[in-house]
Each structure stands twice: as C-alpha cells, then as structure tokens.
Short mmCIF file of N, CA, C and O in Angstrom, two decimals:
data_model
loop_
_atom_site.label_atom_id
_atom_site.label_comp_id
_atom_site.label_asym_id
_atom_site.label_seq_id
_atom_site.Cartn_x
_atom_site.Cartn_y
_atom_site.Cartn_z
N UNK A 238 -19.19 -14.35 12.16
CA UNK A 238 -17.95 -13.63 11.96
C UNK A 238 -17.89 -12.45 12.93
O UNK A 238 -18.85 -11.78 13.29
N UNK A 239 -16.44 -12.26 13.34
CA UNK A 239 -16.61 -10.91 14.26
C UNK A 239 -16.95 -9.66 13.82
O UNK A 239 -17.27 -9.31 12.68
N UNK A 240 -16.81 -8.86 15.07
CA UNK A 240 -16.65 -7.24 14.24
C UNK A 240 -15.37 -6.87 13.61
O UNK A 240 -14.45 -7.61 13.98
N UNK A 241 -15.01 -5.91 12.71
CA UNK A 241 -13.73 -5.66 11.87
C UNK A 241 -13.88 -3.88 11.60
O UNK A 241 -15.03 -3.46 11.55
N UNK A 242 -12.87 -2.98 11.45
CA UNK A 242 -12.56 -2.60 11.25
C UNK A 242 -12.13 -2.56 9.64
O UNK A 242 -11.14 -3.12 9.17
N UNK A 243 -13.45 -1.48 8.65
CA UNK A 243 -12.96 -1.85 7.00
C UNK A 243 -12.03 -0.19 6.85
O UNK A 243 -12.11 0.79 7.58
N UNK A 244 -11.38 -0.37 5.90
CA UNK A 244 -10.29 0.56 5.39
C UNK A 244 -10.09 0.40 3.94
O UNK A 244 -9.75 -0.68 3.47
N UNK A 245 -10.36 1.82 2.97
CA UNK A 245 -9.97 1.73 1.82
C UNK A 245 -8.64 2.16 1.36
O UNK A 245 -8.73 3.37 1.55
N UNK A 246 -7.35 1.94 0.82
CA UNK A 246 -6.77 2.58 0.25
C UNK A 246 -6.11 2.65 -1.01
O UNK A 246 -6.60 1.85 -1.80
N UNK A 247 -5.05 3.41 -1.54
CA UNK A 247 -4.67 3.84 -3.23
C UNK A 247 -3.56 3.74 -2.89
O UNK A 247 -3.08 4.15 -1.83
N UNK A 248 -2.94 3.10 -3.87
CA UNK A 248 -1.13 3.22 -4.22
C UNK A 248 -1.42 3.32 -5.82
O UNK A 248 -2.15 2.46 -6.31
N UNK A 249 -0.88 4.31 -6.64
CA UNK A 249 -0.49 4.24 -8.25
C UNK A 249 -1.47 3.91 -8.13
O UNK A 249 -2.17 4.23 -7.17
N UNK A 250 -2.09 2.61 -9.77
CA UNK A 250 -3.57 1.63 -9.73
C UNK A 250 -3.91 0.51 -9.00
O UNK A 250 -4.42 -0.56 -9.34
N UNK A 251 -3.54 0.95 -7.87
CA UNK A 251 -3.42 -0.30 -6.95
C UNK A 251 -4.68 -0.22 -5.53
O UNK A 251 -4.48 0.60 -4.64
N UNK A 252 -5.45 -0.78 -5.50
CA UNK A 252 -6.93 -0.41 -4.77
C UNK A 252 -6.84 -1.88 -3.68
O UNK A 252 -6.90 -3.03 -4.13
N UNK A 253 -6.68 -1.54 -2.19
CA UNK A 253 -6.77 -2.38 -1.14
C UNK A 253 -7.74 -1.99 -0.42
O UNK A 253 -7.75 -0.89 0.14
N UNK A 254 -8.87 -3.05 -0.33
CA UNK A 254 -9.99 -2.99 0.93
C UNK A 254 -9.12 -3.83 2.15
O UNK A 254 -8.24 -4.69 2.05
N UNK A 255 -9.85 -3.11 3.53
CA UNK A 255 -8.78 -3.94 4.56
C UNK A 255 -10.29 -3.93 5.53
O UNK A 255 -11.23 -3.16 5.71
N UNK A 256 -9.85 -5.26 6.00
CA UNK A 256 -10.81 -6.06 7.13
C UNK A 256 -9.59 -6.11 8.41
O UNK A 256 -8.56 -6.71 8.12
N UNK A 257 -9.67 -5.73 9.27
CA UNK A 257 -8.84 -5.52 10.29
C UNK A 257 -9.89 -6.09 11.57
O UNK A 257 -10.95 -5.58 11.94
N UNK A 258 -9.31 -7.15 12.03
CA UNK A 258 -10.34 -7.82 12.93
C UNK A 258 -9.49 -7.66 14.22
O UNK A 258 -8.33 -7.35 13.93
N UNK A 259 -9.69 -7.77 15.47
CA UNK A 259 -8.78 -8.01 16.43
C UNK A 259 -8.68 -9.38 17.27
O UNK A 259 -9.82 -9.74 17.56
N UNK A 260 -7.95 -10.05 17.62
CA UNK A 260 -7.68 -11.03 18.01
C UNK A 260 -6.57 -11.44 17.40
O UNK A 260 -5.67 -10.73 16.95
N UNK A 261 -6.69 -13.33 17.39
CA UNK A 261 -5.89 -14.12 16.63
C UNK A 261 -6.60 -14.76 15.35
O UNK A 261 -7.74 -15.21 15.36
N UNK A 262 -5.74 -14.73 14.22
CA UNK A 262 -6.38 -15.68 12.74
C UNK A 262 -4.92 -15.42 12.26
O UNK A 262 -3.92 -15.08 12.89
N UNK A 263 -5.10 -15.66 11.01
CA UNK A 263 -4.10 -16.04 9.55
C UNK A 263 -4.71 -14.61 9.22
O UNK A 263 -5.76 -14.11 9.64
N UNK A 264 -3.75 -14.08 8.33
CA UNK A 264 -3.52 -12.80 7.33
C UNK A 264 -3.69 -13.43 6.16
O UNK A 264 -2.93 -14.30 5.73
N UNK A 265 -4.70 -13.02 5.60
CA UNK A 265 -4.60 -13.07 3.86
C UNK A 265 -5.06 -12.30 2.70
O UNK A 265 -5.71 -11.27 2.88
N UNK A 266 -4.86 -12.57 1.97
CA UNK A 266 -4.92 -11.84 0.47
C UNK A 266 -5.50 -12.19 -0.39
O UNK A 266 -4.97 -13.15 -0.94
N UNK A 267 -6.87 -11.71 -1.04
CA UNK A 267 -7.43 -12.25 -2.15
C UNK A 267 -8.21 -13.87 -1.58
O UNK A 267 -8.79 -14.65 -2.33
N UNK A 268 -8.06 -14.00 -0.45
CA UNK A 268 -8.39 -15.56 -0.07
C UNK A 268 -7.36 -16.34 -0.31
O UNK A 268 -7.63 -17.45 -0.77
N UNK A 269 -6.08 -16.03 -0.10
CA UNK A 269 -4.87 -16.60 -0.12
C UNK A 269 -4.18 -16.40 1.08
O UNK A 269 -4.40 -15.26 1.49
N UNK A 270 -3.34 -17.11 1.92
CA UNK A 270 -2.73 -16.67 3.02
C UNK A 270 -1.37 -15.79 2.29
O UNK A 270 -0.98 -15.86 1.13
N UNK A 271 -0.78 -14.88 3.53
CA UNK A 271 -0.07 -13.65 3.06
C UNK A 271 1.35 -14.41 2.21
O UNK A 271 1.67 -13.98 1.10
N UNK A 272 1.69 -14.91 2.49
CA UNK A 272 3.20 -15.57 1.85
C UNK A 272 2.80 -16.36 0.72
O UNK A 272 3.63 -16.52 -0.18
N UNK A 273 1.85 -16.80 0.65
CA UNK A 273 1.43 -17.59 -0.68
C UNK A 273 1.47 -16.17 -2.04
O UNK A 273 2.15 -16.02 -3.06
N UNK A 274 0.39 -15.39 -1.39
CA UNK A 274 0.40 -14.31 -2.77
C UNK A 274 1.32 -13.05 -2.74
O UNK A 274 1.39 -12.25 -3.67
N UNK A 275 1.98 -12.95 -1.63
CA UNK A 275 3.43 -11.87 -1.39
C UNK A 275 4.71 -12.83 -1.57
O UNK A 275 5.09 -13.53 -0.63
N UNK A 276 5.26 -12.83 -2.65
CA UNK A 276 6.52 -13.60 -3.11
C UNK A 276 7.91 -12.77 -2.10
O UNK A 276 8.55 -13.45 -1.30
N UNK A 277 8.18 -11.39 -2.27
CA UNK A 277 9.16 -10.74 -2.21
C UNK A 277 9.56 -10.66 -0.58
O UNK A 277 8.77 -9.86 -0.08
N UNK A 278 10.34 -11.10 0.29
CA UNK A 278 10.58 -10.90 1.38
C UNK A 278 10.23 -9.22 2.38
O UNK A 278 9.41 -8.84 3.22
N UNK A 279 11.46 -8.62 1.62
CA UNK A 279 11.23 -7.29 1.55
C UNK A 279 9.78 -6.63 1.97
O UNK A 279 9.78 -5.82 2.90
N UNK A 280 8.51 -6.95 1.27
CA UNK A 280 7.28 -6.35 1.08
C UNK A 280 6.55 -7.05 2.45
O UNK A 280 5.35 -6.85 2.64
N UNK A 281 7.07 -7.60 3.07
CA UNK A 281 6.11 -8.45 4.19
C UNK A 281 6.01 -7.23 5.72
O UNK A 281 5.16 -6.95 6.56
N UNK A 282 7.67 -6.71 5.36
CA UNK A 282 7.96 -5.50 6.23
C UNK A 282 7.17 -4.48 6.17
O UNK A 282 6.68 -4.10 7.24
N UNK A 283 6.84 -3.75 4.93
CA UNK A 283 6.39 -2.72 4.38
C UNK A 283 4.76 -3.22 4.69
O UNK A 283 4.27 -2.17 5.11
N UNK A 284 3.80 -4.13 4.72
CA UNK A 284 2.56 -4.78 5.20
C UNK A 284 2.43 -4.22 5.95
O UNK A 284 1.77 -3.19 5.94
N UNK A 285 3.39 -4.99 7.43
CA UNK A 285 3.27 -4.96 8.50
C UNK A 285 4.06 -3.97 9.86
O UNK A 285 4.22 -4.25 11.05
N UNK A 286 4.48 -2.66 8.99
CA UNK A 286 5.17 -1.47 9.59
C UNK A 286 4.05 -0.82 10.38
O UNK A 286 4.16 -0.96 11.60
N UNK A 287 3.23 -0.30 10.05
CA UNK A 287 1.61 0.47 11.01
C UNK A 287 2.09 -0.79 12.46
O UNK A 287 2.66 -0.43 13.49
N UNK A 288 1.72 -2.07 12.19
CA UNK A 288 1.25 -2.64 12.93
C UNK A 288 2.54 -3.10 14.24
O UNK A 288 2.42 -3.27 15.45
N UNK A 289 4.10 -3.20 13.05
CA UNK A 289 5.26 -2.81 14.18
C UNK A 289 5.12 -1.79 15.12
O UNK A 289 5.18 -1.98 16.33
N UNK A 290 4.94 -0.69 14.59
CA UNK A 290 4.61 0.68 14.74
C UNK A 290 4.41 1.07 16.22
O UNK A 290 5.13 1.59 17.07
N UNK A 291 3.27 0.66 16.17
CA UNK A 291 2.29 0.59 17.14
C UNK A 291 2.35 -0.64 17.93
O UNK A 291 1.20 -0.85 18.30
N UNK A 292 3.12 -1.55 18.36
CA UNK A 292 3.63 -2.93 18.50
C UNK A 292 2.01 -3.72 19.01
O UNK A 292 1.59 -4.02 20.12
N UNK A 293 1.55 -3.83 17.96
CA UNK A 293 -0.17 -4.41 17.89
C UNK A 293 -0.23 -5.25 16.78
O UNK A 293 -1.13 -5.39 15.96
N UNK A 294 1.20 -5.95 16.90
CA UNK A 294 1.08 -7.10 15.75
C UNK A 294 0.91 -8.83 16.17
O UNK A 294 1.00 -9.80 15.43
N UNK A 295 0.67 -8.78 17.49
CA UNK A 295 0.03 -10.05 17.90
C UNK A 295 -1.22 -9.89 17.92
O UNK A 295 -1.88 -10.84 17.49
N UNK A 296 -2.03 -8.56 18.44
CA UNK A 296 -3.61 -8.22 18.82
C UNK A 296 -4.37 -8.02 17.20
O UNK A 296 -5.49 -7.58 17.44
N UNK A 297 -4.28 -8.10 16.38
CA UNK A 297 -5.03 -8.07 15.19
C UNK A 297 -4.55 -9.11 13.97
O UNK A 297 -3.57 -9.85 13.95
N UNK A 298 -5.68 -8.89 12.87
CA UNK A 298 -4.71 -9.64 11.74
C UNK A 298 -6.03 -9.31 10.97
O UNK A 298 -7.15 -9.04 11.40
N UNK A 299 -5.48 -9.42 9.53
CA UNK A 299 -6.32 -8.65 8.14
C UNK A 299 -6.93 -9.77 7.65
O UNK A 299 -6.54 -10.92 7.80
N UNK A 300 -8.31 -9.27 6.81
CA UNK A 300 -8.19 -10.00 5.32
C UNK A 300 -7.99 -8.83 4.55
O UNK A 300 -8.27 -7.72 5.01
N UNK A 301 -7.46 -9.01 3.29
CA UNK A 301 -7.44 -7.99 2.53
C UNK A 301 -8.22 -8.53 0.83
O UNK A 301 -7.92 -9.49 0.14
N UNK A 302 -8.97 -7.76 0.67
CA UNK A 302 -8.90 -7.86 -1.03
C UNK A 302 -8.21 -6.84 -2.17
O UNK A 302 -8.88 -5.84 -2.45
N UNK A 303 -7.14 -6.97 -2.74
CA UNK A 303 -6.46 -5.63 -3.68
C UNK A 303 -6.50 -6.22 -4.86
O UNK A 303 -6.53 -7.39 -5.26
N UNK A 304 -6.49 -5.18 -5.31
CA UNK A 304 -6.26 -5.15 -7.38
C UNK A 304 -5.78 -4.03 -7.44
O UNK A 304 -5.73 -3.05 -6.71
N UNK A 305 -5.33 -4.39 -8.74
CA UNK A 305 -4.28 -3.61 -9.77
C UNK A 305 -3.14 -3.31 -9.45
O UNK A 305 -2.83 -3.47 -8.27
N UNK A 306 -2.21 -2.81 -10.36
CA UNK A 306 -0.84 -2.47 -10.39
C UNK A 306 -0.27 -3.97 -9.83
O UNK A 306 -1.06 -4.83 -9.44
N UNK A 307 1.16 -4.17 -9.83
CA UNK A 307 1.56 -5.05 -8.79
C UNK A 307 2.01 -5.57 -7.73
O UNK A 307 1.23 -5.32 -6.82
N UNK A 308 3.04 -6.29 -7.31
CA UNK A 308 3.33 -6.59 -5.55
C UNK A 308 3.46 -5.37 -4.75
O UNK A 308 2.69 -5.24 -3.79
N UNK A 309 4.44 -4.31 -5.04
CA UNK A 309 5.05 -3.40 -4.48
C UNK A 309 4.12 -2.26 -3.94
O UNK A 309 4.07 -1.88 -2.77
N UNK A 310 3.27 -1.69 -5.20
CA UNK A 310 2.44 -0.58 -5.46
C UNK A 310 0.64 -1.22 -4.25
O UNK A 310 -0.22 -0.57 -3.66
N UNK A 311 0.91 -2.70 -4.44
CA UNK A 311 -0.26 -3.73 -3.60
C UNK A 311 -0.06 -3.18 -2.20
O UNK A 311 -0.77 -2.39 -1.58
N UNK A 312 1.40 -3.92 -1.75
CA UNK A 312 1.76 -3.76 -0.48
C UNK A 312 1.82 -2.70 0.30
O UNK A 312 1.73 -2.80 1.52
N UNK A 313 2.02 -1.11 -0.55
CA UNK A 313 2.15 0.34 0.08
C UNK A 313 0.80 0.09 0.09
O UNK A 313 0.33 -0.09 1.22
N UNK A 314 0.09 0.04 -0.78
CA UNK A 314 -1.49 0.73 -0.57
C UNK A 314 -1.92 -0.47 0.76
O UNK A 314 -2.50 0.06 1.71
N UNK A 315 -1.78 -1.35 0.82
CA UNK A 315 -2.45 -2.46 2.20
C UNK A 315 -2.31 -1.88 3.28
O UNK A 315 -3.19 -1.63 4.10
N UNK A 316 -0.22 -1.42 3.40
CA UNK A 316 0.31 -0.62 4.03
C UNK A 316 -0.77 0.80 4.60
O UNK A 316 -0.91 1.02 5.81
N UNK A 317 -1.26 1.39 3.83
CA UNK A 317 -1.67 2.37 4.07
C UNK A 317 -3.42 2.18 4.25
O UNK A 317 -4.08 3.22 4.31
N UNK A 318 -3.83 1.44 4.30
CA UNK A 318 -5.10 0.35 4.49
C UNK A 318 -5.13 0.08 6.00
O UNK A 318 -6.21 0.13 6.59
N UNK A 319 -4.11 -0.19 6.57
CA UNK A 319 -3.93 -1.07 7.80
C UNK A 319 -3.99 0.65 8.75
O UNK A 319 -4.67 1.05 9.70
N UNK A 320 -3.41 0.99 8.29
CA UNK A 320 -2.84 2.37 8.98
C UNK A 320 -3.75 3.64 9.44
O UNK A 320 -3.82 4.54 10.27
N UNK A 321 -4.69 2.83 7.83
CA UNK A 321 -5.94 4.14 8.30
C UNK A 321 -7.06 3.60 9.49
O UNK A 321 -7.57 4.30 10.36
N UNK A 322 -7.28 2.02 9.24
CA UNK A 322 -8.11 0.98 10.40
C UNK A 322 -7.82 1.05 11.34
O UNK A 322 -8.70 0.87 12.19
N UNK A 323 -6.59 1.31 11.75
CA UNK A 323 -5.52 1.60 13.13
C UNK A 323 -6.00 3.01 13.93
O UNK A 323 -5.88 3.19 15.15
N UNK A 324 -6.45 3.77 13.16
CA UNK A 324 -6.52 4.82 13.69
C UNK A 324 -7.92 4.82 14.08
O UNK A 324 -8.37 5.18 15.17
N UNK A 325 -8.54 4.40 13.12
CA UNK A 325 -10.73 4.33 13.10
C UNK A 325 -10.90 4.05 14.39
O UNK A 325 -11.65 4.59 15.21
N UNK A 326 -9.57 2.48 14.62
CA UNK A 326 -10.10 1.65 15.59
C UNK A 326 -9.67 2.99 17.02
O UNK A 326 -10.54 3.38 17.79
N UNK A 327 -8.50 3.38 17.07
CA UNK A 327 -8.06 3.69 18.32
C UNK A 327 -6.96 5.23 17.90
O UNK A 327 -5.84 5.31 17.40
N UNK A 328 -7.91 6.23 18.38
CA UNK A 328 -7.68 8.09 17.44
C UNK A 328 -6.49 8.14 17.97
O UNK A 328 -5.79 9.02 17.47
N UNK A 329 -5.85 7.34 19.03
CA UNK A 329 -4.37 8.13 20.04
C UNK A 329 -3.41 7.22 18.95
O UNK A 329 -2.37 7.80 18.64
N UNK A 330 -3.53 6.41 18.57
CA UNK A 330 -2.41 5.68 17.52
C UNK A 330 -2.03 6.74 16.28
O UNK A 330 -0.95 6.65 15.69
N UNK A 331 -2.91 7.66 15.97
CA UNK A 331 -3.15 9.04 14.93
C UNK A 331 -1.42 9.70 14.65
O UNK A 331 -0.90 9.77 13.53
N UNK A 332 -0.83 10.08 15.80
CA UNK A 332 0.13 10.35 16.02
C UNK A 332 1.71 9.61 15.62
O UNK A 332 2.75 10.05 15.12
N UNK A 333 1.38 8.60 16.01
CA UNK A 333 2.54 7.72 16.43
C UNK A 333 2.68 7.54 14.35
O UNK A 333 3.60 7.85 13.59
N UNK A 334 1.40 6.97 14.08
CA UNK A 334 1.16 6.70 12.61
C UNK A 334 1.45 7.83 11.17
O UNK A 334 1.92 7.60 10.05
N UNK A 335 0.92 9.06 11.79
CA UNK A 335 1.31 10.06 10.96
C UNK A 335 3.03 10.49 10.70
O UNK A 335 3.60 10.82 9.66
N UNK A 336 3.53 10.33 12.04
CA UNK A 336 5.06 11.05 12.72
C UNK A 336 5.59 10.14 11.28
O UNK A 336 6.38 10.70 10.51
N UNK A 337 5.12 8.79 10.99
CA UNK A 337 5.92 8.19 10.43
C UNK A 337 5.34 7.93 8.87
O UNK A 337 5.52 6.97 8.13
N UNK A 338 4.54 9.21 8.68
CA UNK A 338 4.28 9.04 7.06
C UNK A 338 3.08 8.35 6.59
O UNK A 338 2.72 8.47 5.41
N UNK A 339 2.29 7.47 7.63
CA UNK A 339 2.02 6.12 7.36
C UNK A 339 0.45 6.76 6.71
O UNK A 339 -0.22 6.06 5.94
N UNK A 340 0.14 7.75 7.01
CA UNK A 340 -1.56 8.41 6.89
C UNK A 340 -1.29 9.14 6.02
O UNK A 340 -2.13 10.02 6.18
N UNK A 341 -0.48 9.53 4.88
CA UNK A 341 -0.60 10.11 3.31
C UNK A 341 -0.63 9.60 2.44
O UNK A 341 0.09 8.61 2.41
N UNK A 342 -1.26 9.84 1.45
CA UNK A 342 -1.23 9.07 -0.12
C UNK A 342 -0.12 9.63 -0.71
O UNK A 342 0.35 10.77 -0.69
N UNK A 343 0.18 8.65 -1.22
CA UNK A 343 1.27 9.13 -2.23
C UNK A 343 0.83 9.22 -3.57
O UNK A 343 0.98 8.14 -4.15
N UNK A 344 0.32 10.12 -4.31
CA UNK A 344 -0.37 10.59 -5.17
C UNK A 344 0.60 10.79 -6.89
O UNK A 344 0.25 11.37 -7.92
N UNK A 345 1.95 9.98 -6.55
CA UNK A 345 3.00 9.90 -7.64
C UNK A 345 2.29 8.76 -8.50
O UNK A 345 2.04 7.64 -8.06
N UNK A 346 1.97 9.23 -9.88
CA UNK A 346 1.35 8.04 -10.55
C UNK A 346 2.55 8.21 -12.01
O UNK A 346 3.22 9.24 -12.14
N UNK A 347 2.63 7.20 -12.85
CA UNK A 347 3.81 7.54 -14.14
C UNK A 347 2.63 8.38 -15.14
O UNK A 347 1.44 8.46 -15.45
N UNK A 348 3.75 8.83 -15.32
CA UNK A 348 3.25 9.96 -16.75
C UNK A 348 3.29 9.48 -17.52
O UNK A 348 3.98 8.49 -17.74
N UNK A 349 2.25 10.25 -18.52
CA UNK A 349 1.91 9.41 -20.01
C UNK A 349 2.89 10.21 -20.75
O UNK A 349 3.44 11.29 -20.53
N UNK A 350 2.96 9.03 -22.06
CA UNK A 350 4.14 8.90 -22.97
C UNK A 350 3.04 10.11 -24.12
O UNK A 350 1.93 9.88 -24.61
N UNK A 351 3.79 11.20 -24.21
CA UNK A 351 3.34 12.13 -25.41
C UNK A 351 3.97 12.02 -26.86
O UNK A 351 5.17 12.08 -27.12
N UNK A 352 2.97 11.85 -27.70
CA UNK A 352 3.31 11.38 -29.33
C UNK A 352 4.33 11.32 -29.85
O UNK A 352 4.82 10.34 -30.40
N UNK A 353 4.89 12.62 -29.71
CA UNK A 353 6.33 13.43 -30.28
C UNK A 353 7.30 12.68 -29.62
O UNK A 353 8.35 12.51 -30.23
N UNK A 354 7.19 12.20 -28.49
CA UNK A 354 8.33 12.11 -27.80
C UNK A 354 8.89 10.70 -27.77
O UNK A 354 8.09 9.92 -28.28
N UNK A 355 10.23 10.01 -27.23
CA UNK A 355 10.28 8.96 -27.15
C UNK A 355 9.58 8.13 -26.00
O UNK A 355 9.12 7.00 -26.19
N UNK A 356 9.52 8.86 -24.72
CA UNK A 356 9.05 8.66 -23.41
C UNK A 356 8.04 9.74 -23.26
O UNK A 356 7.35 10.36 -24.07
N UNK A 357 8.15 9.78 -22.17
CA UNK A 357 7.06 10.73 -21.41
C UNK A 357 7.80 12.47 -21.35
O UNK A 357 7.26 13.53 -21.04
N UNK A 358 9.16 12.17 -21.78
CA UNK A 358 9.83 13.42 -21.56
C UNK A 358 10.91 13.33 -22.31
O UNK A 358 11.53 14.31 -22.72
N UNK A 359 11.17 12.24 -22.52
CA UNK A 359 12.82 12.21 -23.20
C UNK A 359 12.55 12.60 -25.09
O UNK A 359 11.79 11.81 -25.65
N UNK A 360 13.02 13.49 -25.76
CA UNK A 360 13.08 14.03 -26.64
C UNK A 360 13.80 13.38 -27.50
O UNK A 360 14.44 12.47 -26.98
N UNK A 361 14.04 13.57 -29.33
CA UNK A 361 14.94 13.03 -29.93
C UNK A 361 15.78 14.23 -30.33
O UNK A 361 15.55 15.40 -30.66
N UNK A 362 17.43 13.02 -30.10
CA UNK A 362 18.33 13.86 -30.12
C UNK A 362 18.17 15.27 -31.09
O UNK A 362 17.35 15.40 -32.01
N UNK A 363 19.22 16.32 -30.62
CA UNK A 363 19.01 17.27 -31.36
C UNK A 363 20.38 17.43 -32.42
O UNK A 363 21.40 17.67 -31.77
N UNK A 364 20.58 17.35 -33.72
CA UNK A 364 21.99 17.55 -33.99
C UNK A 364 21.89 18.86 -35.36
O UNK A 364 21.06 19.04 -36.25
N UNK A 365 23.16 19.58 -34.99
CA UNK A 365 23.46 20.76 -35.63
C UNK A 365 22.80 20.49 -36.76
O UNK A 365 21.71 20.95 -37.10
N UNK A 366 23.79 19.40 -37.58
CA UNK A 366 24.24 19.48 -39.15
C UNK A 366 23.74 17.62 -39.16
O UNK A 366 23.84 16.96 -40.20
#
C-alpha cells in the first residue's frame, strides 16, 4: 500500500479518520465506495469542496472511516478531515483553505433538554388566570 496522508476530524458526534493517498483510486467510506454510503446529492459537494478548492481533485482520493451522528454532520466532519491532510501534505494550501472556513471546528453541538422544560429552552405557557 502507498504512503497516505492520516487526518482526524469532529462534526457534532460525528468522528472521521481520513487516509488521503495521492494519485488515482476510488473514494470510499467505511469500505464502501462514496455514492453507495452518501445517498444525498447535495453532500458529495460539501466532501469534495477542500479538494475543488485547491483544484487537486484528480491528484488524490480518500479512504475514510466515520461514525456517529448522520449523513450531513459525517460529510462536514470528512469535509474537514480532507482539509486538514491538505494542508499536512502541502503548508501553502493553509491559506487558500482557511480564507474559506475549511480549517475550523464547528463546535455547535444540540443542547440538552432540562427537566422543567418542554425542550431545551422552550418553557410552558404562562397564563394570568
């Protein structure tokens, strides 16, 4: 097997290891190719934005293994997986990658639902009489 480029990242509970190899192969997921276990059109974009980015989407291709949370919360964190390997591999891409968000966590997780309440915040009504 070649050399690779590994990358950890976090979306919500969502945990992506990234194998970033360079050349030519298949992209996959879990040991699935990418369209088999990414249903949503939409999310294939959001994958593969770092790698638009930087127009280095013929010169590489992933394996990935992720868990938890699901498609969406998967795909930012891969997203942000690919983005950090991008940089390991080559520090001048740093720039181009940050300008566009791509190197922060997004550290928004849902709030827990407190006893009293109906939600996490929403209260029961209040009435005079």
């Amino acid at each position: 097997m070649s050399k690779y480029t590994y990358a950890v990242w976090k979306r919500k509970t969502a945990s992506a290891q990234i194998r970033l190899f360079e050349g030519k192969g298949k992209d996959t997921i879990n040991g699935k190719a990418l369209n088999e276990y990414i249903k949503r059109a939409d999310l294939f974009e959001v994958i593969y934005k770092p790698l638009k980015l930087t127009k280095l989407k013929d010169n590489f291709y992933v394996e990935v293994k992720v868990s938890g949370s699901w498609e969406s919360a998967q795909a930012q964190a891969i997203r942000h997986g690919i983005a950090k390997a991008l940089v390991e591999k080559d520090s001048a891409l740093r720039s181009i990658l940050k300008e566009a968000w791509l190197l922060t966590r997004d550290a928004r997780k849902v709030e827990r639902k407190k006893p009293w309440l109906h939600k996490a915040r929403k209260a029961m009504q209040w009435s005079k009489r």
